[in-house]
Tab-separated table of C-alpha atoms and ligand atoms in Angstrom:
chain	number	residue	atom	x	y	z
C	76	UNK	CA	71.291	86.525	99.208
C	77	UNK	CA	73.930	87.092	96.046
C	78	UNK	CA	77.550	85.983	96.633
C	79	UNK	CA	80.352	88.148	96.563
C	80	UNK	CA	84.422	86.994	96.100
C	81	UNK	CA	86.646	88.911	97.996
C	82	UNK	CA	89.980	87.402	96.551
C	83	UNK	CA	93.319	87.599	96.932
C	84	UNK	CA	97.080	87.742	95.315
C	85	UNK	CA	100.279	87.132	96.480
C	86	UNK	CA	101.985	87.581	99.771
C	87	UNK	CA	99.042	89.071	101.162
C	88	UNK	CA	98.623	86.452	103.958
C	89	UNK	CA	102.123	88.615	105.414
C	90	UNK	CA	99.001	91.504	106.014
C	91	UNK	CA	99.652	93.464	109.633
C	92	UNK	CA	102.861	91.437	110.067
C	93	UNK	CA	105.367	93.310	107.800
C	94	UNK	CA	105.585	96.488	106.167
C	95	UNK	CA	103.299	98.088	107.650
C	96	UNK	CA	104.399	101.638	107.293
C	97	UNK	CA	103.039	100.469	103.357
C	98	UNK	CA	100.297	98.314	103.929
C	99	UNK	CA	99.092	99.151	107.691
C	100	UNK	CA	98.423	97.066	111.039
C	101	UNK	CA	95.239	95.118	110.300
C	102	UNK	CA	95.785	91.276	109.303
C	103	UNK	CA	94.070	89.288	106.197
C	104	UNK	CA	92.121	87.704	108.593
C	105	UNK	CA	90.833	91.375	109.987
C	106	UNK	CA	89.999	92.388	107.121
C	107	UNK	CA	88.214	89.377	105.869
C	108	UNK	CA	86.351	89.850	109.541
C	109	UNK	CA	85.087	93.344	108.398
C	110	UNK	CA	84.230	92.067	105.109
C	111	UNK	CA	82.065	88.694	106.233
C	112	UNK	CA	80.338	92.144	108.780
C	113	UNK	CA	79.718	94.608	106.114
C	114	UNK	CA	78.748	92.133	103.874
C	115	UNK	CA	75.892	90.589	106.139
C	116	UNK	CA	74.404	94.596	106.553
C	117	UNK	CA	74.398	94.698	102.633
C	118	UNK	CA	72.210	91.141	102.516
C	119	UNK	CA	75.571	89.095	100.838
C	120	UNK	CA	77.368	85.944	101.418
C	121	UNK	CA	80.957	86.217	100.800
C	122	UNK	CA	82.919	83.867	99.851
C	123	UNK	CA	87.120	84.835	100.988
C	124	UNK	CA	90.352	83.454	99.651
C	125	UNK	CA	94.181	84.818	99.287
C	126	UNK	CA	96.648	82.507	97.447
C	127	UNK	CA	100.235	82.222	96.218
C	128	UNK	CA	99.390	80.334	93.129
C	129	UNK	CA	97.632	82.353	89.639
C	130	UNK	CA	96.097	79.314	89.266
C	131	UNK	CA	94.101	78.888	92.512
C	132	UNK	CA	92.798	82.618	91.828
C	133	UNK	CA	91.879	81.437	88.162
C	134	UNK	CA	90.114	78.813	89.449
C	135	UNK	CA	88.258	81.014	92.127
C	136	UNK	CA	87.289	83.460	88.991
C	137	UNK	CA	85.944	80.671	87.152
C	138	UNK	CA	84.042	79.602	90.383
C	139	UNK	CA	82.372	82.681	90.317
C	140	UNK	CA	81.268	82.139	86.927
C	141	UNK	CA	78.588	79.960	88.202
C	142	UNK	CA	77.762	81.163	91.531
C	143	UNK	CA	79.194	84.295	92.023
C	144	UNK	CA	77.409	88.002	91.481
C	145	UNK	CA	80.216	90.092	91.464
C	146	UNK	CA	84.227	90.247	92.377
C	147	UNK	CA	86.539	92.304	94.580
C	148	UNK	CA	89.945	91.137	93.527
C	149	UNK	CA	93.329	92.684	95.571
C	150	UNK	CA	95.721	90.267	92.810
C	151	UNK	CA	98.587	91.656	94.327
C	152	UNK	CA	101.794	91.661	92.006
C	153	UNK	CA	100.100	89.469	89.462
C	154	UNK	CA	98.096	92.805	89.093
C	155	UNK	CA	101.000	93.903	86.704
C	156	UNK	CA	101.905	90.554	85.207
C	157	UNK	CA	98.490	88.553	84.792
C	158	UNK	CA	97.214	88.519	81.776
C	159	UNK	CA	95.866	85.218	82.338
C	160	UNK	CA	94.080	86.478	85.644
C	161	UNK	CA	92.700	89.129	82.543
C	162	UNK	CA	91.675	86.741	80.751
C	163	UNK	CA	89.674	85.146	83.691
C	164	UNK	CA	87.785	88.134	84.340
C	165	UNK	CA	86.593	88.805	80.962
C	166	UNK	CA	84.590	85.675	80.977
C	167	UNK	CA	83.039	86.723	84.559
C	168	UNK	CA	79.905	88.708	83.714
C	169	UNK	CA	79.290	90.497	86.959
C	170	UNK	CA	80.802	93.745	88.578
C	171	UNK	CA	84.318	93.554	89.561
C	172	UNK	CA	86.333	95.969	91.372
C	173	UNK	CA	90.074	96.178	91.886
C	174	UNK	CA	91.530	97.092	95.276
C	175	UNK	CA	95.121	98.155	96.407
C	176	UNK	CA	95.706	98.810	99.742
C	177	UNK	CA	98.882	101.136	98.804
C	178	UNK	CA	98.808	104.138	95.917
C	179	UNK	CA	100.266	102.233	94.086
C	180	UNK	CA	100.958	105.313	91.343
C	181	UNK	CA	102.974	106.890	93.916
C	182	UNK	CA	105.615	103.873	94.076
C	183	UNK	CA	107.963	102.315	91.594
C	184	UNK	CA	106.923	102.841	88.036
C	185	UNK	CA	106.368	98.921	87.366
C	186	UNK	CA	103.445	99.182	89.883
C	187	UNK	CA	101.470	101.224	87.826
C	188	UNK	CA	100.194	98.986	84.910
C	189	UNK	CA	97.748	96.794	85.773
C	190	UNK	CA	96.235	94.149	83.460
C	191	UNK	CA	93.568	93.782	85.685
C	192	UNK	CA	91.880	97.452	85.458
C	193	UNK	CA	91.354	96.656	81.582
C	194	UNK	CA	88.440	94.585	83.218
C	195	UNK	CA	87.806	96.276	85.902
C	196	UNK	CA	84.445	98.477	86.673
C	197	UNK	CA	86.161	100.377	89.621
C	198	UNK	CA	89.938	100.763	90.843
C	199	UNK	CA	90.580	101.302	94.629
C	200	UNK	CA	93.645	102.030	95.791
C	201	UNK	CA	95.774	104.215	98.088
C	202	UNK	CA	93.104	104.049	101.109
C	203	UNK	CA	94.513	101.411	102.983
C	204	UNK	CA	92.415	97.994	104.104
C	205	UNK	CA	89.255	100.858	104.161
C	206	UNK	CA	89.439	100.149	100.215
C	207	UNK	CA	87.869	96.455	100.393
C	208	UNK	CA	84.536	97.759	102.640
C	209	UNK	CA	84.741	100.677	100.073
C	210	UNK	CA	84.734	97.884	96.901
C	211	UNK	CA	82.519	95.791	98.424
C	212	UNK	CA	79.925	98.846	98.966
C	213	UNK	CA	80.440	99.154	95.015
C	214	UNK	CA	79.938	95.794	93.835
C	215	UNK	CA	76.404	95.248	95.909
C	216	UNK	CA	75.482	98.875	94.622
C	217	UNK	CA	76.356	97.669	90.879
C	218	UNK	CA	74.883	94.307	91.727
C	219	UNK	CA	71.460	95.891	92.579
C	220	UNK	CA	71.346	98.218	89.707
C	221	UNK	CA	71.562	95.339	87.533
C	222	UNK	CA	69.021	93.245	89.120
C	223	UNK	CA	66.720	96.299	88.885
C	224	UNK	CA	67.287	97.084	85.021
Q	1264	CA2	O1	98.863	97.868	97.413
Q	1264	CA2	C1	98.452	96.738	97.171
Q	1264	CA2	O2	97.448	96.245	97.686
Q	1264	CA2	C2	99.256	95.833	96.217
Q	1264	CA2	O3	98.331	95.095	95.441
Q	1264	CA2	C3	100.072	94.910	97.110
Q	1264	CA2	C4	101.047	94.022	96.336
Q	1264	CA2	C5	101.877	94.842	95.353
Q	1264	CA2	O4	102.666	93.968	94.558
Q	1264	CA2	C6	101.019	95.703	94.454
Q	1264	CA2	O5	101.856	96.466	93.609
Q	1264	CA2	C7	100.136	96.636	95.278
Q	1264	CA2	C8	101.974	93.323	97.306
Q	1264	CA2	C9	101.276	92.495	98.333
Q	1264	CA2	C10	102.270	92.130	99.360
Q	1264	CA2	O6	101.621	92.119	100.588
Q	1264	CA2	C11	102.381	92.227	101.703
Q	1264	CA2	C12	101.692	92.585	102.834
Q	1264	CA2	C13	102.390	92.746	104.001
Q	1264	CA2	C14	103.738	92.527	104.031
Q	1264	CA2	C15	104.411	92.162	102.899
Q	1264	CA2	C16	103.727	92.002	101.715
């Protein structure tokens, strides 16, 4: 059983509490219920974090270095300022796939460079909390295509 990171960015512990006309009525800890689900029917242990702090997610990144198969990252606004979060996922070897929860191409202009998708295999974004079950999907799909090469 491979180990997937579902992790998080800023603010996005305020999931299903505010804004939700942008970012819906299901709560971080909903949608880290559906993952842990969906991720048990694919045969994967996940492994499911949101922080304030680059660092922490840095950390997690590197943590997946050694134990982790592949990555479904929501980073949130450091999406468009990270390039250290970049820089962190470059030295992950694994599938990784970047998830907004909003389109983010249909709101402010600042929203729609991402560092993040330089490293990306797959970019997510616009279907609501639907997109992590969809990422996850992806990264066990990629994950199994590697293991049978
Ligand atoms: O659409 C997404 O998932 C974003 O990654 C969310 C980020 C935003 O900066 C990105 O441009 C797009 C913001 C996360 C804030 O999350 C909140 C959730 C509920 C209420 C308030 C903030």
């Amino acid at each position: 059983m491979s180990l997937i990171y579902v992790l998080n960015g800023p603010n996005l512990n305020l999931l299903g509490k505010r804004q939700p006309h942008i970012y819906g009525h299901e709560t971080l800890a909903d949608v880290e219920a559906d993952c842990r689900k969906l991720a048990t029917e694919l045969g994967h242990d996940i492994r499911f974090h949101q922080s304030n702090r680059e660092y922490e997610i840095i950390d997690w990144i590197h943590e997946a270095r050694e134990d982790g198969a592949g990555i479904v990252i929501n980073p949130a606004a450091f999406t468009h300022t990270s390039l250290a979060i970049l820089d962190a996922l470059n030295t992950f070897e694994g599938p990784v796939i970047e998830i907004h929860i909003s389109n983010v191409h249909k709101r402010e202009s600042f929203r729609h460079h991402s560092f993040v998708s330089h490293r990306a295999d797959g970019v997510i974004c616009g279907l609501g909390t639907e997109g992590y079950q969809l990422g996850l999907r992806r990264v066990a799909t990629l994950i199994k295509s590697a293991e049978n090469k």
